[in-house]
Amino acid sequence: MKVINDIIAALDKKQYCASLFIDLSKAFDTVDHAILKRRLHLIGLSEHTVAWFSNYLENRTQCIKYEGLCSEFVTVHKGVPQGSVLGPLLFILYINNVEENVSDANMHFYADDTIIYCFGSSLEQAVNSLQKAFVSVQHSLINLKLVLNAEKTKLMLFSNHKKVPQAPPVVSTLEGNVIEVVHEYKYLGVVIDDSLTFKLFIDKLVRKLKLKLGFFFRNKTCFSFGVKKRLVSATFLSVLDYGDLFYMNASCTCLLMVDSVYHSALRFITNCRAKTHHCELYSRVGWPSLYTRRQCHWFTFIYKALLGLLPSYICTLLTKRSTNTYALRSNDQLLLTVPFARTELG
Protein backbone atom coordinates (compact mmCIF):
# COMPACT_ATOMS: atom_id res chain seq x y z
CA MET A 1 0.00 0.00 0.00
CA LYS A 2 2.83 2.37 0.90
CA VAL A 3 4.77 1.70 -2.31
CA ILE A 4 1.74 1.97 -4.61
CA ASN A 5 0.59 5.15 -2.87
CA ASP A 6 4.03 6.77 -3.28
CA ILE A 7 4.19 5.86 -6.97
CA ILE A 8 0.68 7.14 -7.73
CA ALA A 9 1.34 10.38 -5.81
CA ALA A 10 4.50 10.95 -7.87
CA LEU A 11 2.78 10.20 -11.19
CA ASP A 12 -0.04 12.55 -10.22
CA LYS A 13 2.60 15.31 -9.99
CA LYS A 14 3.75 14.49 -13.56
CA GLN A 15 6.94 12.88 -12.23
CA TYR A 16 8.67 9.74 -13.43
CA CYS A 17 9.32 6.76 -11.19
CA ALA A 18 12.07 4.17 -11.53
CA SER A 19 11.76 1.14 -9.27
CA LEU A 20 14.10 -1.77 -8.65
CA PHE A 21 12.85 -5.08 -7.27
CA ILE A 22 15.86 -6.69 -5.60
CA ASP A 23 16.24 -10.45 -5.35
CA LEU A 24 18.80 -12.15 -3.11
CA SER A 25 20.22 -15.62 -3.69
CA LYS A 26 19.26 -17.94 -0.82
CA ALA A 27 18.83 -14.95 1.46
CA PHE A 28 17.94 -16.80 4.68
CA ASP A 29 20.65 -19.41 4.11
CA THR A 30 23.51 -16.90 3.71
CA VAL A 31 23.20 -14.98 6.98
CA ASP A 32 26.64 -14.79 8.60
CA HIS A 33 26.41 -15.70 12.30
CA ALA A 34 29.29 -13.46 13.41
CA ILE A 35 27.79 -10.42 11.68
CA LEU A 36 24.35 -11.25 13.03
CA LYS A 37 25.69 -11.36 16.60
CA ARG A 38 27.32 -7.95 16.09
CA ARG A 39 23.99 -6.61 14.80
CA LEU A 40 22.21 -7.97 17.89
CA HIS A 41 24.76 -6.23 20.11
CA LEU A 42 24.31 -2.94 18.23
CA ILE A 43 20.53 -2.89 18.69
CA GLY A 44 21.01 -3.16 22.47
CA LEU A 45 20.66 -6.83 23.37
CA SER A 46 22.61 -7.96 26.42
CA GLU A 47 25.56 -10.34 26.35
CA HIS A 48 23.40 -13.03 27.92
CA THR A 49 20.69 -12.66 25.26
CA VAL A 50 23.20 -12.69 22.37
CA ALA A 51 24.78 -15.80 23.87
CA TRP A 52 21.33 -17.42 23.88
CA PHE A 53 20.90 -16.63 20.17
CA SER A 54 24.43 -17.89 19.50
CA ASN A 55 23.59 -21.19 21.16
CA TYR A 56 20.36 -21.34 19.15
CA LEU A 57 22.18 -20.92 15.82
CA GLU A 58 25.37 -22.95 16.33
CA ASN A 59 25.90 -26.70 15.92
CA ARG A 60 22.83 -27.15 13.74
CA THR A 61 22.86 -30.03 11.28
CA GLN A 62 20.86 -30.91 8.20
CA CYS A 63 20.35 -33.86 5.89
CA ILE A 64 18.25 -34.91 2.90
CA LYS A 65 15.60 -37.60 3.16
CA TYR A 66 13.97 -39.11 0.10
CA GLU A 67 11.96 -42.34 -0.27
CA GLY A 68 13.40 -43.88 2.87
CA LEU A 69 16.98 -42.90 2.08
CA CYS A 70 18.87 -40.41 4.23
CA SER A 71 22.10 -38.59 3.52
CA GLU A 72 24.80 -37.95 6.08
CA PHE A 73 24.25 -35.06 8.48
CA VAL A 74 26.34 -31.96 7.78
CA THR A 75 26.91 -28.98 10.05
CA VAL A 76 25.21 -25.69 9.11
CA HIS A 77 27.73 -22.86 9.53
CA LYS A 78 25.52 -19.97 8.36
CA GLY A 79 21.91 -19.01 7.80
CA VAL A 80 18.84 -18.77 10.00
CA PRO A 81 16.35 -21.66 10.35
CA GLN A 82 13.56 -21.35 7.80
CA GLY A 83 10.05 -22.21 8.89
CA SER A 84 10.81 -21.02 12.40
CA VAL A 85 9.33 -18.05 14.25
CA LEU A 86 12.75 -16.51 14.86
CA GLY A 87 14.09 -17.01 11.33
CA PRO A 88 12.36 -14.05 9.62
CA LEU A 89 12.87 -11.83 12.68
CA LEU A 90 16.61 -12.47 12.77
CA PHE A 91 16.90 -11.86 9.03
CA ILE A 92 15.04 -8.54 9.37
CA LEU A 93 17.44 -7.44 12.12
CA TYR A 94 20.33 -8.56 9.95
CA ILE A 95 19.36 -6.56 6.85
CA ASN A 96 17.49 -3.63 8.39
CA ASN A 97 20.34 -1.09 8.11
CA VAL A 98 21.00 -1.61 4.39
CA GLU A 99 19.46 1.78 3.59
CA GLU A 100 21.69 3.77 5.97
CA ASN A 101 23.85 5.27 3.19
CA VAL A 102 21.04 5.63 0.63
CA SER A 103 19.91 9.14 -0.26
CA ASP A 104 17.36 10.54 -2.72
CA ALA A 105 15.60 7.18 -2.82
CA ASN A 106 12.79 5.29 -1.11
CA MET A 107 13.26 1.76 0.15
CA HIS A 108 10.77 -0.72 1.50
CA PHE A 109 11.63 -4.07 3.10
CA TYR A 110 9.47 -7.11 3.64
CA ALA A 111 11.77 -9.91 4.87
CA ASP A 112 14.02 -10.62 1.87
CA ASP A 113 11.79 -8.73 -0.61
CA THR A 114 13.27 -5.28 -1.12
CA ILE A 115 12.24 -2.49 -3.46
CA ILE A 116 14.06 0.77 -4.20
CA TYR A 117 12.16 3.49 -6.04
CA CYS A 118 13.12 7.01 -7.06
CA PHE A 119 11.23 9.95 -8.56
CA GLY A 120 12.34 12.70 -10.88
CA SER A 121 11.09 15.36 -13.26
CA SER A 122 12.69 13.33 -16.06
CA LEU A 123 13.23 9.63 -16.54
CA GLU A 124 16.99 10.12 -16.64
CA GLN A 125 16.95 11.89 -13.27
CA ALA A 126 14.89 9.12 -11.65
CA VAL A 127 17.11 6.37 -13.07
CA ASN A 128 20.34 8.15 -12.09
CA SER A 129 19.11 8.48 -8.49
CA LEU A 130 18.15 4.81 -8.55
CA GLN A 131 21.57 3.79 -9.84
CA LYS A 132 23.35 5.69 -7.02
CA ALA A 133 21.09 4.09 -4.42
CA PHE A 134 21.59 0.65 -5.98
CA VAL A 135 25.38 0.99 -5.81
CA SER A 136 25.18 1.89 -2.12
CA VAL A 137 22.86 -1.04 -1.40
CA GLN A 138 25.16 -3.48 -3.23
CA HIS A 139 28.12 -2.39 -1.08
CA SER A 140 25.98 -2.95 2.03
CA LEU A 141 24.99 -6.41 0.80
CA ILE A 142 28.64 -7.28 0.23
CA ASN A 143 29.47 -6.22 3.80
CA LEU A 144 26.67 -8.49 5.02
CA LYS A 145 27.91 -11.34 2.79
CA LEU A 146 24.56 -11.47 1.01
CA VAL A 147 24.51 -12.34 -2.69
CA LEU A 148 22.51 -10.28 -5.19
CA ASN A 149 20.70 -12.32 -7.82
CA ALA A 150 21.13 -10.02 -10.84
CA GLU A 151 19.06 -12.24 -13.14
CA LYS A 152 15.97 -12.08 -10.94
CA THR A 153 16.42 -8.42 -9.95
CA LYS A 154 14.14 -6.36 -12.20
CA LEU A 155 13.69 -2.72 -13.16
CA MET A 156 10.27 -1.18 -13.78
CA LEU A 157 9.59 2.34 -15.02
CA PHE A 158 6.37 4.20 -14.24
CA SER A 159 5.19 7.26 -16.13
CA ASN A 160 1.97 9.17 -16.63
CA HIS A 161 3.37 10.69 -19.81
CA LYS A 162 2.11 9.43 -23.15
CA LYS A 163 5.54 9.57 -24.77
CA VAL A 164 7.97 7.13 -23.20
CA PRO A 165 11.61 7.08 -24.45
CA GLN A 166 12.29 4.16 -26.79
CA ALA A 167 15.68 3.49 -25.16
CA PRO A 168 15.35 4.28 -21.42
CA PRO A 169 18.48 4.71 -19.28
CA VAL A 170 19.88 1.48 -17.85
CA VAL A 171 20.64 0.36 -14.31
CA SER A 172 23.58 -1.99 -13.82
CA THR A 173 25.26 -3.98 -11.05
CA LEU A 174 28.79 -3.40 -9.75
CA GLU A 175 29.96 -6.14 -12.13
CA GLY A 176 28.42 -4.30 -15.09
CA ASN A 177 25.39 -6.56 -15.61
CA VAL A 178 22.44 -4.57 -16.96
CA ILE A 179 19.20 -5.10 -15.02
CA GLU A 180 16.30 -6.21 -17.19
CA VAL A 181 13.40 -3.79 -17.65
CA VAL A 182 10.01 -5.48 -17.15
CA HIS A 183 6.41 -4.34 -17.57
CA GLU A 184 5.05 -6.54 -14.80
CA TYR A 185 6.40 -7.98 -11.56
CA LYS A 186 4.92 -10.11 -8.81
CA TYR A 187 5.65 -8.27 -5.57
CA LEU A 188 4.39 -9.74 -2.28
CA GLY A 189 1.81 -11.82 -4.13
CA VAL A 190 0.41 -8.94 -6.20
CA VAL A 191 1.26 -8.60 -9.90
CA ILE A 192 2.13 -4.93 -10.47
CA ASP A 193 2.14 -3.62 -14.04
CA ASP A 194 3.83 -0.39 -15.14
CA SER A 195 0.44 1.17 -15.99
CA LEU A 196 -1.02 0.27 -12.57
CA THR A 197 -4.14 -1.21 -14.19
CA PHE A 198 -3.84 -4.49 -12.22
CA LYS A 199 -5.37 -6.25 -15.22
CA LEU A 200 -2.63 -8.90 -15.27
CA PHE A 201 -3.15 -9.60 -11.58
CA ILE A 202 -6.92 -9.95 -12.03
CA ASP A 203 -6.50 -12.22 -15.10
CA LYS A 204 -4.25 -14.59 -13.13
CA LEU A 205 -6.58 -14.40 -10.12
CA VAL A 206 -9.61 -15.36 -12.19
CA ARG A 207 -7.76 -18.25 -13.87
CA LYS A 208 -6.73 -19.61 -10.47
CA LEU A 209 -10.28 -19.36 -9.14
CA LYS A 210 -11.78 -21.03 -12.21
CA LEU A 211 -9.55 -24.06 -11.64
CA LYS A 212 -10.86 -24.32 -8.07
CA LEU A 213 -14.40 -23.86 -9.31
CA GLY A 214 -14.10 -26.64 -11.88
CA PHE A 215 -13.07 -29.06 -9.15
CA PHE A 216 -15.94 -27.92 -6.93
CA PHE A 217 -18.60 -28.41 -9.61
CA ARG A 218 -17.27 -31.85 -10.57
CA ASN A 219 -17.72 -32.99 -6.97
CA LYS A 220 -20.73 -30.91 -5.93
CA THR A 221 -22.91 -33.97 -5.19
CA CYS A 222 -20.53 -34.90 -2.36
CA PHE A 223 -21.21 -31.76 -0.32
CA SER A 224 -24.15 -30.35 1.59
CA PHE A 225 -25.09 -26.66 1.48
CA GLY A 226 -23.22 -25.92 4.71
CA VAL A 227 -20.09 -27.76 3.62
CA LYS A 228 -20.12 -25.98 0.23
CA LYS A 229 -20.36 -22.62 1.96
CA ARG A 230 -17.47 -23.42 4.30
CA LEU A 231 -15.41 -24.80 1.42
CA VAL A 232 -15.82 -21.65 -0.71
CA SER A 233 -15.27 -19.41 2.32
CA ALA A 234 -11.98 -21.12 3.16
CA THR A 235 -10.50 -21.58 -0.31
CA PHE A 236 -12.21 -18.91 -2.44
CA LEU A 237 -12.89 -15.79 -0.40
CA SER A 238 -9.40 -15.74 1.11
CA VAL A 239 -7.92 -15.57 -2.39
CA LEU A 240 -10.41 -12.90 -3.48
CA ASP A 241 -9.76 -10.76 -0.42
CA TYR A 242 -5.97 -10.75 -0.78
CA GLY A 243 -4.86 -7.49 -2.36
CA ASP A 244 -8.39 -6.29 -3.04
CA LEU A 245 -7.47 -2.80 -1.75
CA PHE A 246 -5.08 -2.53 -4.69
CA TYR A 247 -7.37 -3.62 -7.50
CA MET A 248 -10.60 -2.11 -6.10
CA ASN A 249 -10.09 0.89 -8.39
CA ALA A 250 -9.36 -1.18 -11.49
CA SER A 251 -11.54 -0.81 -14.58
CA CYS A 252 -15.14 -2.03 -14.46
CA THR A 253 -14.32 -4.60 -17.16
CA CYS A 254 -11.66 -6.19 -14.96
CA LEU A 255 -13.81 -6.16 -11.83
CA LEU A 256 -16.71 -7.76 -13.74
CA MET A 257 -14.46 -10.76 -14.40
CA VAL A 258 -13.97 -11.20 -10.65
CA ASP A 259 -17.71 -10.71 -10.00
CA SER A 260 -18.51 -13.36 -12.59
CA VAL A 261 -16.36 -16.05 -11.00
CA TYR A 262 -17.69 -15.06 -7.54
CA HIS A 263 -21.28 -15.50 -8.75
CA SER A 264 -20.32 -18.92 -10.15
CA ALA A 265 -19.08 -19.90 -6.70
CA LEU A 266 -22.39 -18.79 -5.20
CA ARG A 267 -24.28 -20.89 -7.78
CA PHE A 268 -22.15 -23.86 -6.74
CA ILE A 269 -23.26 -23.35 -3.14
CA THR A 270 -26.96 -22.81 -3.92
CA ASN A 271 -27.38 -25.11 -6.96
CA CYS A 272 -29.10 -22.21 -8.70
CA ARG A 273 -29.35 -21.96 -12.47
CA ALA A 274 -26.95 -19.91 -14.56
CA LYS A 275 -29.44 -17.07 -15.17
CA THR A 276 -30.30 -16.61 -11.49
CA HIS A 277 -29.90 -12.92 -10.58
CA HIS A 278 -26.92 -12.21 -8.37
CA CYS A 279 -29.10 -10.48 -5.74
CA GLU A 280 -30.92 -13.76 -5.25
CA LEU A 281 -27.56 -15.54 -4.85
CA TYR A 282 -26.42 -13.01 -2.22
CA SER A 283 -29.68 -13.47 -0.32
CA ARG A 284 -29.57 -17.27 -0.30
CA VAL A 285 -25.94 -17.55 0.81
CA GLY A 286 -26.07 -14.54 3.13
CA TRP A 287 -22.94 -12.91 1.67
CA PRO A 288 -22.60 -9.37 0.27
CA SER A 289 -21.31 -8.37 -3.15
CA LEU A 290 -17.57 -8.12 -3.73
CA TYR A 291 -17.92 -4.36 -4.01
CA THR A 292 -19.37 -4.25 -0.49
CA ARG A 293 -16.64 -6.57 0.81
CA ARG A 294 -13.92 -4.34 -0.67
CA GLN A 295 -15.51 -1.21 0.76
CA CYS A 296 -15.68 -2.90 4.17
CA HIS A 297 -11.98 -3.82 3.97
CA TRP A 298 -11.14 -0.25 2.88
CA PHE A 299 -13.04 1.34 5.78
CA THR A 300 -11.52 -1.14 8.24
CA PHE A 301 -8.06 -0.27 6.90
CA ILE A 302 -8.70 3.46 7.43
CA TYR A 303 -10.14 2.83 10.90
CA LYS A 304 -7.08 0.81 11.95
CA ALA A 305 -4.84 3.59 10.67
CA LEU A 306 -6.76 6.16 12.75
CA LEU A 307 -6.31 3.97 15.84
CA GLY A 308 -2.59 3.58 15.16
CA LEU A 309 -2.88 -0.17 14.63
CA LEU A 310 -1.08 -0.07 11.27
CA PRO A 311 2.61 0.75 10.63
CA SER A 312 3.49 4.40 11.19
CA TYR A 313 4.27 4.97 7.51
CA ILE A 314 0.59 4.22 6.79
CA CYS A 315 -0.88 6.06 9.77
CA THR A 316 0.93 9.31 8.87
CA LEU A 317 -0.78 9.35 5.48
CA LEU A 318 -4.05 10.24 7.21
CA THR A 319 -4.37 13.81 8.48
CA LYS A 320 -7.35 15.33 10.27
CA ARG A 321 -9.00 18.52 9.12
CA SER A 322 -8.96 21.51 11.40
CA THR A 323 -12.20 21.53 13.43
CA ASN A 324 -12.03 25.35 13.59
CA THR A 325 -12.56 25.61 9.85
CA TYR A 326 -15.07 22.79 9.58
CA ALA A 327 -17.38 22.89 12.57
CA LEU A 328 -18.75 19.52 13.59
CA ARG A 329 -22.00 18.93 15.41
CA SER A 330 -20.58 16.08 17.46
CA ASN A 331 -17.23 15.41 19.08
CA ASP A 332 -17.65 11.76 18.07
CA GLN A 333 -17.00 12.63 14.42
CA LEU A 334 -13.90 13.79 12.59
CA LEU A 335 -13.05 14.86 9.06
CA LEU A 336 -9.99 13.74 7.13
CA THR A 337 -8.04 15.87 4.69
CA VAL A 338 -8.49 14.62 1.12
CA PRO A 339 -5.25 14.95 -0.87
CA PHE A 340 -5.53 17.05 -4.00
CA ALA A 341 -5.44 14.98 -7.21
CA ARG A 342 -4.34 16.53 -10.49
CA THR A 343 -4.94 13.57 -12.78
CA GLU A 344 -7.43 10.74 -13.20
CA LEU A 345 -4.85 8.24 -11.96
CA GLY A 346 -4.26 10.32 -8.81
Short mmCIF file of C-alpha atoms in Angstrom, two decimals, residues 102-286:
data_model
loop_
_atom_site.label_atom_id
_atom_site.label_comp_id
_atom_site.label_asym_id
_atom_site.label_seq_id
_atom_site.Cartn_x
_atom_site.Cartn_y
_atom_site.Cartn_z
CA VAL A 102 21.04 5.63 0.63
CA SER A 103 19.91 9.14 -0.26
CA ASP A 104 17.36 10.54 -2.72
CA ALA A 105 15.60 7.18 -2.82
CA ASN A 106 12.79 5.29 -1.11
CA MET A 107 13.26 1.76 0.15
CA HIS A 108 10.77 -0.72 1.50
CA PHE A 109 11.63 -4.07 3.10
CA TYR A 110 9.47 -7.11 3.64
CA ALA A 111 11.77 -9.91 4.87
CA ASP A 112 14.02 -10.62 1.87
CA ASP A 113 11.79 -8.73 -0.61
CA THR A 114 13.27 -5.28 -1.12
CA ILE A 115 12.24 -2.49 -3.46
CA ILE A 116 14.06 0.77 -4.20
CA TYR A 117 12.16 3.49 -6.04
CA CYS A 118 13.12 7.01 -7.06
CA PHE A 119 11.23 9.95 -8.56
CA GLY A 120 12.34 12.70 -10.88
CA SER A 121 11.09 15.36 -13.26
CA SER A 122 12.69 13.33 -16.06
CA LEU A 123 13.23 9.63 -16.54
CA GLU A 124 16.99 10.12 -16.64
CA GLN A 125 16.95 11.89 -13.27
CA ALA A 126 14.89 9.12 -11.65
CA VAL A 127 17.11 6.37 -13.07
CA ASN A 128 20.34 8.15 -12.09
CA SER A 129 19.11 8.48 -8.49
CA LEU A 130 18.15 4.81 -8.55
CA GLN A 131 21.57 3.79 -9.84
CA LYS A 132 23.35 5.69 -7.02
CA ALA A 133 21.09 4.09 -4.42
CA PHE A 134 21.59 0.65 -5.98
CA VAL A 135 25.38 0.99 -5.81
CA SER A 136 25.18 1.89 -2.12
CA VAL A 137 22.86 -1.04 -1.40
CA GLN A 138 25.16 -3.48 -3.23
CA HIS A 139 28.12 -2.39 -1.08
CA SER A 140 25.98 -2.95 2.03
CA LEU A 141 24.99 -6.41 0.80
CA ILE A 142 28.64 -7.28 0.23
CA ASN A 143 29.47 -6.22 3.80
CA LEU A 144 26.67 -8.49 5.02
CA LYS A 145 27.91 -11.34 2.79
CA LEU A 146 24.56 -11.47 1.01
CA VAL A 147 24.51 -12.34 -2.69
CA LEU A 148 22.51 -10.28 -5.19
CA ASN A 149 20.70 -12.32 -7.82
CA ALA A 150 21.13 -10.02 -10.84
CA GLU A 151 19.06 -12.24 -13.14
CA LYS A 152 15.97 -12.08 -10.94
CA THR A 153 16.42 -8.42 -9.95
CA LYS A 154 14.14 -6.36 -12.20
CA LEU A 155 13.69 -2.72 -13.16
CA MET A 156 10.27 -1.18 -13.78
CA LEU A 157 9.59 2.34 -15.02
CA PHE A 158 6.37 4.20 -14.24
CA SER A 159 5.19 7.26 -16.13
CA ASN A 160 1.97 9.17 -16.63
CA HIS A 161 3.37 10.69 -19.81
CA LYS A 162 2.11 9.43 -23.15
CA LYS A 163 5.54 9.57 -24.77
CA VAL A 164 7.97 7.13 -23.20
CA PRO A 165 11.61 7.08 -24.45
CA GLN A 166 12.29 4.16 -26.79
CA ALA A 167 15.68 3.49 -25.16
CA PRO A 168 15.35 4.28 -21.42
CA PRO A 169 18.48 4.71 -19.28
CA VAL A 170 19.88 1.48 -17.85
CA VAL A 171 20.64 0.36 -14.31
CA SER A 172 23.58 -1.99 -13.82
CA THR A 173 25.26 -3.98 -11.05
CA LEU A 174 28.79 -3.40 -9.75
CA GLU A 175 29.96 -6.14 -12.13
CA GLY A 176 28.42 -4.30 -15.09
CA ASN A 177 25.39 -6.56 -15.61
CA VAL A 178 22.44 -4.57 -16.96
CA ILE A 179 19.20 -5.10 -15.02
CA GLU A 180 16.30 -6.21 -17.19
CA VAL A 181 13.40 -3.79 -17.65
CA VAL A 182 10.01 -5.48 -17.15
CA HIS A 183 6.41 -4.34 -17.57
CA GLU A 184 5.05 -6.54 -14.80
CA TYR A 185 6.40 -7.98 -11.56
CA LYS A 186 4.92 -10.11 -8.81
CA TYR A 187 5.65 -8.27 -5.57
CA LEU A 188 4.39 -9.74 -2.28
CA GLY A 189 1.81 -11.82 -4.13
CA VAL A 190 0.41 -8.94 -6.20
CA VAL A 191 1.26 -8.60 -9.90
CA ILE A 192 2.13 -4.93 -10.47
CA ASP A 193 2.14 -3.62 -14.04
CA ASP A 194 3.83 -0.39 -15.14
CA SER A 195 0.44 1.17 -15.99
CA LEU A 196 -1.02 0.27 -12.57
CA THR A 197 -4.14 -1.21 -14.19
CA PHE A 198 -3.84 -4.49 -12.22
CA LYS A 199 -5.37 -6.25 -15.22
CA LEU A 200 -2.63 -8.90 -15.27
CA PHE A 201 -3.15 -9.60 -11.58
CA ILE A 202 -6.92 -9.95 -12.03
CA ASP A 203 -6.50 -12.22 -15.10
CA LYS A 204 -4.25 -14.59 -13.13
CA LEU A 205 -6.58 -14.40 -10.12
CA VAL A 206 -9.61 -15.36 -12.19
CA ARG A 207 -7.76 -18.25 -13.87
CA LYS A 208 -6.73 -19.61 -10.47
CA LEU A 209 -10.28 -19.36 -9.14
CA LYS A 210 -11.78 -21.03 -12.21
CA LEU A 211 -9.55 -24.06 -11.64
CA LYS A 212 -10.86 -24.32 -8.07
CA LEU A 213 -14.40 -23.86 -9.31
CA GLY A 214 -14.10 -26.64 -11.88
CA PHE A 215 -13.07 -29.06 -9.15
CA PHE A 216 -15.94 -27.92 -6.93
CA PHE A 217 -18.60 -28.41 -9.61
CA ARG A 218 -17.27 -31.85 -10.57
CA ASN A 219 -17.72 -32.99 -6.97
CA LYS A 220 -20.73 -30.91 -5.93
CA THR A 221 -22.91 -33.97 -5.19
CA CYS A 222 -20.53 -34.90 -2.36
CA PHE A 223 -21.21 -31.76 -0.32
CA SER A 224 -24.15 -30.35 1.59
CA PHE A 225 -25.09 -26.66 1.48
CA GLY A 226 -23.22 -25.92 4.71
CA VAL A 227 -20.09 -27.76 3.62
CA LYS A 228 -20.12 -25.98 0.23
CA LYS A 229 -20.36 -22.62 1.96
CA ARG A 230 -17.47 -23.42 4.30
CA LEU A 231 -15.41 -24.80 1.42
CA VAL A 232 -15.82 -21.65 -0.71
CA SER A 233 -15.27 -19.41 2.32
CA ALA A 234 -11.98 -21.12 3.16
CA THR A 235 -10.50 -21.58 -0.31
CA PHE A 236 -12.21 -18.91 -2.44
CA LEU A 237 -12.89 -15.79 -0.40
CA SER A 238 -9.40 -15.74 1.11
CA VAL A 239 -7.92 -15.57 -2.39
CA LEU A 240 -10.41 -12.90 -3.48
CA ASP A 241 -9.76 -10.76 -0.42
CA TYR A 242 -5.97 -10.75 -0.78
CA GLY A 243 -4.86 -7.49 -2.36
CA ASP A 244 -8.39 -6.29 -3.04
CA LEU A 245 -7.47 -2.80 -1.75
CA PHE A 246 -5.08 -2.53 -4.69
CA TYR A 247 -7.37 -3.62 -7.50
CA MET A 248 -10.60 -2.11 -6.10
CA ASN A 249 -10.09 0.89 -8.39
CA ALA A 250 -9.36 -1.18 -11.49
CA SER A 251 -11.54 -0.81 -14.58
CA CYS A 252 -15.14 -2.03 -14.46
CA THR A 253 -14.32 -4.60 -17.16
CA CYS A 254 -11.66 -6.19 -14.96
CA LEU A 255 -13.81 -6.16 -11.83
CA LEU A 256 -16.71 -7.76 -13.74
CA MET A 257 -14.46 -10.76 -14.40
CA VAL A 258 -13.97 -11.20 -10.65
CA ASP A 259 -17.71 -10.71 -10.00
CA SER A 260 -18.51 -13.36 -12.59
CA VAL A 261 -16.36 -16.05 -11.00
CA TYR A 262 -17.69 -15.06 -7.54
CA HIS A 263 -21.28 -15.50 -8.75
CA SER A 264 -20.32 -18.92 -10.15
CA ALA A 265 -19.08 -19.90 -6.70
CA LEU A 266 -22.39 -18.79 -5.20
CA ARG A 267 -24.28 -20.89 -7.78
CA PHE A 268 -22.15 -23.86 -6.74
CA ILE A 269 -23.26 -23.35 -3.14
CA THR A 270 -26.96 -22.81 -3.92
CA ASN A 271 -27.38 -25.11 -6.96
CA CYS A 272 -29.10 -22.21 -8.70
CA ARG A 273 -29.35 -21.96 -12.47
CA ALA A 274 -26.95 -19.91 -14.56
CA LYS A 275 -29.44 -17.07 -15.17
CA THR A 276 -30.30 -16.61 -11.49
CA HIS A 277 -29.90 -12.92 -10.58
CA HIS A 278 -26.92 -12.21 -8.37
CA CYS A 279 -29.10 -10.48 -5.74
CA GLU A 280 -30.92 -13.76 -5.25
CA LEU A 281 -27.56 -15.54 -4.85
CA TYR A 282 -26.42 -13.01 -2.22
CA SER A 283 -29.68 -13.47 -0.32
CA ARG A 284 -29.57 -17.27 -0.30
CA VAL A 285 -25.94 -17.55 0.81
CA GLY A 286 -26.07 -14.54 3.13
#
